[in-house]
PDB file of C-alpha atoms and ligand atoms in Angstrom:
ATOM      1  CA  MET B 277      62.384  95.578  86.883  1.00 91.00           C
ATOM      2  CA  ASN B 278      61.814  93.141  89.729  1.00 96.00           C
ATOM      3  CA  ILE B 279      60.007  89.879  89.040  1.00 97.00           C
ATOM      4  CA  ILE B 280      57.717  88.914  91.908  1.00 98.00           C
ATOM      5  CA  LEU B 281      56.367  85.382  92.211  1.00 98.00           C
ATOM      6  CA  CYS B 282      53.059  85.102  94.015  1.00 98.00           C
ATOM      7  CA  GLY B 283      50.680  82.278  94.785  1.00 98.00           C
ATOM      8  CA  PHE B 284      49.466  79.913  97.461  1.00 98.00           C
ATOM      9  CA  MET B 285      51.729  78.191  99.973  1.00 98.00           C
ATOM     10  CA  GLY B 286      53.338  75.251  98.201  1.00 97.00           C
ATOM     11  CA  SER B 287      52.988  76.741  94.718  1.00 98.00           C
ATOM     12  CA  GLY B 288      56.785  76.634  94.274  1.00 97.00           C
ATOM     13  CA  LYS B 289      57.637  80.334  94.608  1.00 98.00           C
ATOM     14  CA  THR B 290      60.952  79.644  96.360  1.00 98.00           C
ATOM     15  CA  ARG B 291      61.975  76.647  94.248  1.00 97.00           C
ATOM     16  CA  ILE B 292      61.097  78.310  90.944  1.00 98.00           C
ATOM     17  CA  GLY B 293      62.623  81.602  92.100  1.00 98.00           C
ATOM     18  CA  LYS B 294      65.970  79.946  92.853  1.00 98.00           C
ATOM     19  CA  LEU B 295      66.016  78.192  89.473  1.00 98.00           C
ATOM     20  CA  LEU B 296      65.079  81.417  87.673  1.00 97.00           C
ATOM     21  CA  SER B 297      67.839  83.231  89.492  1.00 97.00           C
ATOM     22  CA  LYS B 298      70.381  80.643  88.260  1.00 96.00           C
ATOM     23  CA  GLU B 299      69.042  80.906  84.737  1.00 94.00           C
ATOM     24  CA  THR B 300      68.935  84.697  84.546  1.00 93.00           C
ATOM     25  CA  GLY B 301      71.799  85.688  86.866  1.00 95.00           C
ATOM     26  CA  ARG B 302      69.425  87.926  88.824  1.00 96.00           C
ATOM     27  CA  GLU B 303      69.647  88.022  92.597  1.00 98.00           C
ATOM     28  CA  PHE B 304      66.991  85.960  94.385  1.00 98.00           C
ATOM     29  CA  VAL B 305      65.232  87.099  97.558  1.00 98.00           C
ATOM     30  CA  ASP B 306      62.833  84.918  99.475  1.00 98.00           C
ATOM     31  CA  MET B 307      60.646  87.299 101.484  1.00 98.00           C
ATOM     32  CA  ASP B 308      59.994  84.899 104.345  1.00 98.00           C
ATOM     33  CA  LYS B 309      63.758  84.312 104.699  1.00 98.00           C
ATOM     34  CA  TYR B 310      64.351  88.068 104.464  1.00 98.00           C
ATOM     35  CA  ILE B 311      61.923  88.680 107.350  1.00 98.00           C
ATOM     36  CA  GLU B 312      63.410  85.800 109.361  1.00 98.00           C
ATOM     37  CA  ASN B 313      66.919  87.196 108.910  1.00 98.00           C
ATOM     38  CA  ASN B 314      65.825  90.705 109.914  1.00 97.00           C
ATOM     39  CA  MET B 315      64.069  89.419 113.026  1.00 97.00           C
ATOM     40  CA  GLY B 316      66.487  86.625 113.895  1.00 98.00           C
ATOM     41  CA  MET B 317      63.402  84.420 114.313  1.00 97.00           C
ATOM     42  CA  LYS B 318      61.554  81.778 112.311  1.00 96.00           C
ATOM     43  CA  ILE B 319      58.163  82.722 110.800  1.00 96.00           C
ATOM     44  CA  VAL B 320      56.406  80.187 112.992  1.00 95.00           C
ATOM     45  CA  ASP B 321      57.928  81.822 116.119  1.00 96.00           C
ATOM     46  CA  ILE B 322      57.025  85.336 114.906  1.00 97.00           C
ATOM     47  CA  PHE B 323      53.382  84.206 114.557  1.00 97.00           C
ATOM     48  CA  GLU B 324      53.415  82.534 117.950  1.00 96.00           C
ATOM     49  CA  ARG B 325      55.096  85.379 119.824  1.00 97.00           C
ATOM     50  CA  TYR B 326      53.671  88.473 118.087  1.00 97.00           C
ATOM     51  CA  GLY B 327      50.670  87.214 116.098  1.00 97.00           C
ATOM     52  CA  GLU B 328      49.709  87.356 112.440  1.00 96.00           C
ATOM     53  CA  ASP B 329      48.988  91.120 112.366  1.00 97.00           C
ATOM     54  CA  LYS B 330      52.559  91.923 113.399  1.00 97.00           C
ATOM     55  CA  PHE B 331      53.860  89.478 110.771  1.00 97.00           C
ATOM     56  CA  ARG B 332      51.800  91.287 108.114  1.00 98.00           C
ATOM     57  CA  GLU B 333      53.393  94.596 109.188  1.00 98.00           C
ATOM     58  CA  LEU B 334      56.863  93.080 108.887  1.00 98.00           C
ATOM     59  CA  GLU B 335      55.874  91.700 105.508  1.00 98.00           C
ATOM     60  CA  HIS B 336      54.726  95.131 104.358  1.00 98.00           C
ATOM     61  CA  ASP B 337      58.035  96.676 105.511  1.00 98.00           C
ATOM     62  CA  ALA B 338      59.889  94.006 103.515  1.00 98.00           C
ATOM     63  CA  VAL B 339      57.826  94.789 100.401  1.00 98.00           C
ATOM     64  CA  LYS B 340      58.632  98.499 100.693  1.00 98.00           C
ATOM     65  CA  GLU B 341      62.353  97.841 101.159  1.00 98.00           C
ATOM     66  CA  LEU B 342      62.648  95.321  98.349  1.00 98.00           C
ATOM     67  CA  SER B 343      60.605  97.446  95.934  1.00 97.00           C
ATOM     68  CA  LYS B 344      63.338 100.082  96.080  1.00 97.00           C
ATOM     69  CA  LYS B 345      65.820  97.598  94.633  1.00 97.00           C
ATOM     70  CA  LYS B 346      66.143  96.526  91.012  1.00 95.00           C
ATOM     71  CA  ASN B 347      66.530  93.333  88.999  1.00 96.00           C
ATOM     72  CA  LEU B 348      65.528  90.967  91.783  1.00 98.00           C
ATOM     73  CA  ILE B 349      63.578  87.753  91.590  1.00 98.00           C
ATOM     74  CA  ILE B 350      61.350  87.897  94.666  1.00 98.00           C
ATOM     75  CA  ALA B 351      59.437  84.969  96.127  1.00 98.00           C
ATOM     76  CA  SER B 352      56.631  86.668  98.040  1.00 98.00           C
ATOM     77  CA  GLY B 353      54.774  84.915 100.860  1.00 98.00           C
ATOM     78  CA  GLY B 354      51.420  83.261 100.201  1.00 98.00           C
ATOM     79  CA  GLY B 355      49.635  86.171 101.882  1.00 98.00           C
ATOM     80  CA  THR B 356      51.706  89.082 100.595  1.00 98.00           C
ATOM     81  CA  VAL B 357      49.767  90.230  97.536  1.00 92.00           C
ATOM     82  CA  LEU B 358      46.437  89.847  99.317  1.00 91.00           C
ATOM     83  CA  ARG B 359      47.131  93.243 100.839  1.00 95.00           C
ATOM     84  CA  GLU B 360      46.439  95.858  98.184  1.00 97.00           C
ATOM     85  CA  GLU B 361      49.138  98.255  99.374  1.00 98.00           C
ATOM     86  CA  ASN B 362      51.774  95.571  98.833  1.00 98.00           C
ATOM     87  CA  VAL B 363      50.681  95.119  95.238  1.00 98.00           C
ATOM     88  CA  VAL B 364      50.749  98.894  94.749  1.00 98.00           C
ATOM     89  CA  ALA B 365      54.269  99.104  96.229  1.00 98.00           C
ATOM     90  CA  PHE B 366      55.568  96.282  94.022  1.00 98.00           C
ATOM     91  CA  HIS B 367      54.123  97.944  90.924  1.00 98.00           C
ATOM     92  CA  LYS B 368      55.326 101.395  91.939  1.00 97.00           C
ATOM     93  CA  GLY B 369      58.851  99.973  92.094  1.00 96.00           C
ATOM     94  CA  GLY B 370      58.400  98.756  88.512  1.00 95.00           C
ATOM     95  CA  GLY B 371      57.765  95.153  89.546  1.00 97.00           C
ATOM     96  CA  PHE B 372      56.081  92.523  87.379  1.00 97.00           C
ATOM     97  CA  ILE B 373      53.982  90.031  89.359  1.00 98.00           C
ATOM     98  CA  ILE B 374      53.604  86.433  88.198  1.00 98.00           C
ATOM     99  CA  PHE B 375      50.982  84.148  89.741  1.00 98.00           C
ATOM    100  CA  LEU B 376      52.106  80.526  90.045  1.00 98.00           C
ATOM    101  CA  ASN B 377      48.822  78.729  89.631  1.00 98.00           C
ATOM    102  CA  VAL B 378      48.647  75.203  91.056  1.00 98.00           C
ATOM    103  CA  PRO B 379      45.486  73.064  91.457  1.00 97.00           C
ATOM    104  CA  VAL B 380      44.320  72.789  95.044  1.00 97.00           C
ATOM    105  CA  VAL B 381      44.654  68.978  95.147  1.00 97.00           C
ATOM    106  CA  VAL B 382      48.316  69.273  94.159  1.00 97.00           C
ATOM    107  CA  LEU B 383      48.835  71.902  96.864  1.00 97.00           C
ATOM    108  CA  GLU B 384      47.231  69.609  99.445  1.00 98.00           C
ATOM    109  CA  ASP B 385      49.625  66.849  98.509  1.00 97.00           C
ATOM    110  CA  ARG B 386      52.678  69.121  98.562  1.00 97.00           C
ATOM    111  CA  LEU B 387      51.696  70.565 101.941  1.00 97.00           C
ATOM    112  CA  LYS B 388      50.615  67.388 103.704  1.00 97.00           C
ATOM    113  CA  ASN B 389      53.751  67.063 105.879  1.00 97.00           C
ATOM    114  CA  ASP B 390      54.479  70.755 106.371  1.00 96.00           C
ATOM    115  CA  LYS B 391      55.645  71.883 109.811  1.00 94.00           C
ATOM    116  CA  LYS B 392      56.838  75.418 109.035  1.00 93.00           C
ATOM    117  CA  ARG B 393      53.659  77.205 108.012  1.00 96.00           C
ATOM    118  CA  PRO B 394      51.730  78.459 111.046  1.00 96.00           C
ATOM    119  CA  LEU B 395      48.378  78.728 109.229  1.00 96.00           C
ATOM    120  CA  LEU B 396      48.469  75.011 108.417  1.00 97.00           C
ATOM    121  CA  GLN B 397      49.270  73.563 111.830  1.00 95.00           C
ATOM    122  CA  GLN B 398      45.707  72.364 112.366  1.00 93.00           C
ATOM    123  CA  PRO B 399      44.180  68.893 112.302  1.00 94.00           C
ATOM    124  CA  ASN B 400      41.786  69.714 109.425  1.00 96.00           C
ATOM    125  CA  ARG B 401      44.597  70.897 107.182  1.00 97.00           C
ATOM    126  CA  ASN B 402      42.921  70.200 103.839  1.00 98.00           C
ATOM    127  CA  GLU B 403      39.787  72.074 104.886  1.00 98.00           C
ATOM    128  CA  VAL B 404      41.936  75.065 105.843  1.00 98.00           C
ATOM    129  CA  ILE B 405      43.772  74.906 102.503  1.00 98.00           C
ATOM    130  CA  GLU B 406      40.511  74.701 100.550  1.00 98.00           C
ATOM    131  CA  LYS B 407      38.950  77.603 102.441  1.00 98.00           C
ATOM    132  CA  LEU B 408      42.002  79.850 102.062  1.00 97.00           C
ATOM    133  CA  TYR B 409      42.399  78.866  98.419  1.00 97.00           C
ATOM    134  CA  ALA B 410      38.763  79.766  97.687  1.00 97.00           C
ATOM    135  CA  GLU B 411      39.190  83.134  99.423  1.00 97.00           C
ATOM    136  CA  ARG B 412      42.493  83.933  97.777  1.00 97.00           C
ATOM    137  CA  TYR B 413      42.451  82.656  94.205  1.00 98.00           C
ATOM    138  CA  HIS B 414      40.781  85.700  92.659  1.00 97.00           C
ATOM    139  CA  LEU B 415      43.068  88.002  94.661  1.00 97.00           C
ATOM    140  CA  TYR B 416      46.194  86.333  93.231  1.00 98.00           C
ATOM    141  CA  LYS B 417      44.655  86.708  89.783  1.00 98.00           C
ATOM    142  CA  ALA B 418      43.803  90.359  90.377  1.00 97.00           C
ATOM    143  CA  ALA B 419      47.245  91.210  91.776  1.00 97.00           C
ATOM    144  CA  SER B 420      49.268  89.556  89.022  1.00 98.00           C
ATOM    145  CA  ASP B 421      50.400  90.731  85.605  1.00 98.00           C
ATOM    146  CA  ALA B 422      50.688  87.175  84.270  1.00 97.00           C
ATOM    147  CA  THR B 423      49.657  83.672  85.323  1.00 98.00           C
ATOM    148  CA  VAL B 424      51.776  80.575  84.813  1.00 98.00           C
ATOM    149  CA  TYR B 425      50.399  77.093  85.367  1.00 97.00           C
ATOM    150  CA  SER B 426      52.786  75.611  87.902  1.00 95.00           C
ATOM    151  CA  GLY B 427      51.451  72.157  88.617  1.00 93.00           C
ATOM    152  CA  ALA B 428      53.985  71.071  85.978  1.00 90.00           C
ATOM    153  CA  ARG B 429      57.682  70.126  86.268  1.00 93.00           C
ATOM    154  CA  ALA B 430      59.797  72.965  87.677  1.00 95.00           C
ATOM    155  CA  SER B 431      62.024  73.114  84.587  1.00 95.00           C
ATOM    156  CA  LEU B 432      58.955  73.682  82.419  1.00 96.00           C
ATOM    157  CA  VAL B 433      57.622  76.417  84.699  1.00 97.00           C
ATOM    158  CA  VAL B 434      61.001  78.168  84.583  1.00 97.00           C
ATOM    159  CA  LYS B 435      60.990  77.951  80.782  1.00 96.00           C
ATOM    160  CA  ARG B 436      57.543  79.570  80.634  1.00 96.00           C
ATOM    161  CA  ILE B 437      58.563  82.397  82.950  1.00 97.00           C
ATOM    162  CA  SER B 438      61.836  82.971  81.087  1.00 95.00           C
ATOM    163  CA  SER B 439      59.927  83.395  77.862  1.00 95.00           C
ATOM    164  CA  ILE B 440      57.586  85.930  79.517  1.00 95.00           C
ATOM    165  CA  MET B 441      60.643  87.815  80.804  1.00 92.00           C
ATOM    166  CA  LYS B 442      62.236  87.845  77.343  1.00 91.00           C
ATOM    167  CA  LYS B 443      59.077  89.327  75.864  1.00 91.00           C
ATOM    168  CA  LEU B 444      59.077  91.996  78.568  1.00 89.00           C
ATOM    169  CA  GLN B 445      62.635  92.962  77.702  1.00 83.00           C
ATOM    170  CA  ALA B 446      62.020  92.977  73.924  1.00 79.00           C
TER     171      ALA B 446
HETATM  172  C1  LIG Q 934      51.601  82.597 104.453  1.00 53.67           C
HETATM  173  C2  LIG Q 934      52.522  81.987 103.627  1.00 53.67           C
HETATM  174  C3  LIG Q 934      53.917  81.732 104.013  1.00 53.67           C
HETATM  175  C4  LIG Q 934      54.369  82.702 105.120  1.00 53.67           C
HETATM  176  C5  LIG Q 934      53.386  82.713 106.247  1.00 53.67           C
HETATM  177  C6  LIG Q 934      51.973  83.110 105.801  1.00 53.67           C
HETATM  178  C7  LIG Q 934      50.223  82.787 103.961  1.00 53.67           C
HETATM  179  O1  LIG Q 934      54.760  81.845 102.874  1.00 53.67           O
HETATM  180  O2  LIG Q 934      54.539  83.982 104.593  1.00 53.67           O
HETATM  181  O3  LIG Q 934      53.381  81.428 106.795  1.00 53.67           O
HETATM  182  O4  LIG Q 934      49.474  83.600 104.535  1.00 53.67           O
HETATM  183  O5  LIG Q 934      49.852  82.136 102.951  1.00 53.67           O
HETATM  184  P1  LIG Q 934      54.876  80.689 101.740  1.00 53.67           P
HETATM  185  O6  LIG Q 934      53.791  80.906 100.760  1.00 53.67           O
HETATM  186  O7  LIG Q 934      56.229  80.941 101.170  1.00 53.67           O
HETATM  187  O8  LIG Q 934      54.781  79.392 102.436  1.00 53.67           O
END
């Protein structure tokens, strides 16, 4: 099955996904990178040129394509599992979704210098983060099959996820 990491921007989906891939030998796919490679454009430029709605369509296409593959570790985007049909497609492909749960204050600190995420390029960045977090938290919870506290050291988070994966395989 595919393992899909979900959670807010800055929750460590890419970092943890890469480490998990090393540990398990599974191929790692970062969905934002996948979309960027397909389009030959950065996410921030896709938002600027075509708008968020178009990005969400591209994201949905990526979910459908990746759900056909097997044994991947997938770092989804922070908005991916908020769309019900993406969650359905991941599950239909046999995917197991793990929510990387990080306290909002830690996210604010991790994201304070970000220049790549279009939704955060606003002067009141922390307000935006808090609003989005409040809107999204229960959706991450609802979409996921397991939650892992990820405000901790990356090595510890990887250990927790590995043990969940072992149980799944047992
Ligand atoms: C988004 C998160 C980003 C990227 C895009 C939109 C979101 O991914 O997909 O900027 O809506 O939360 P990361 O969570 O990998 O930063």
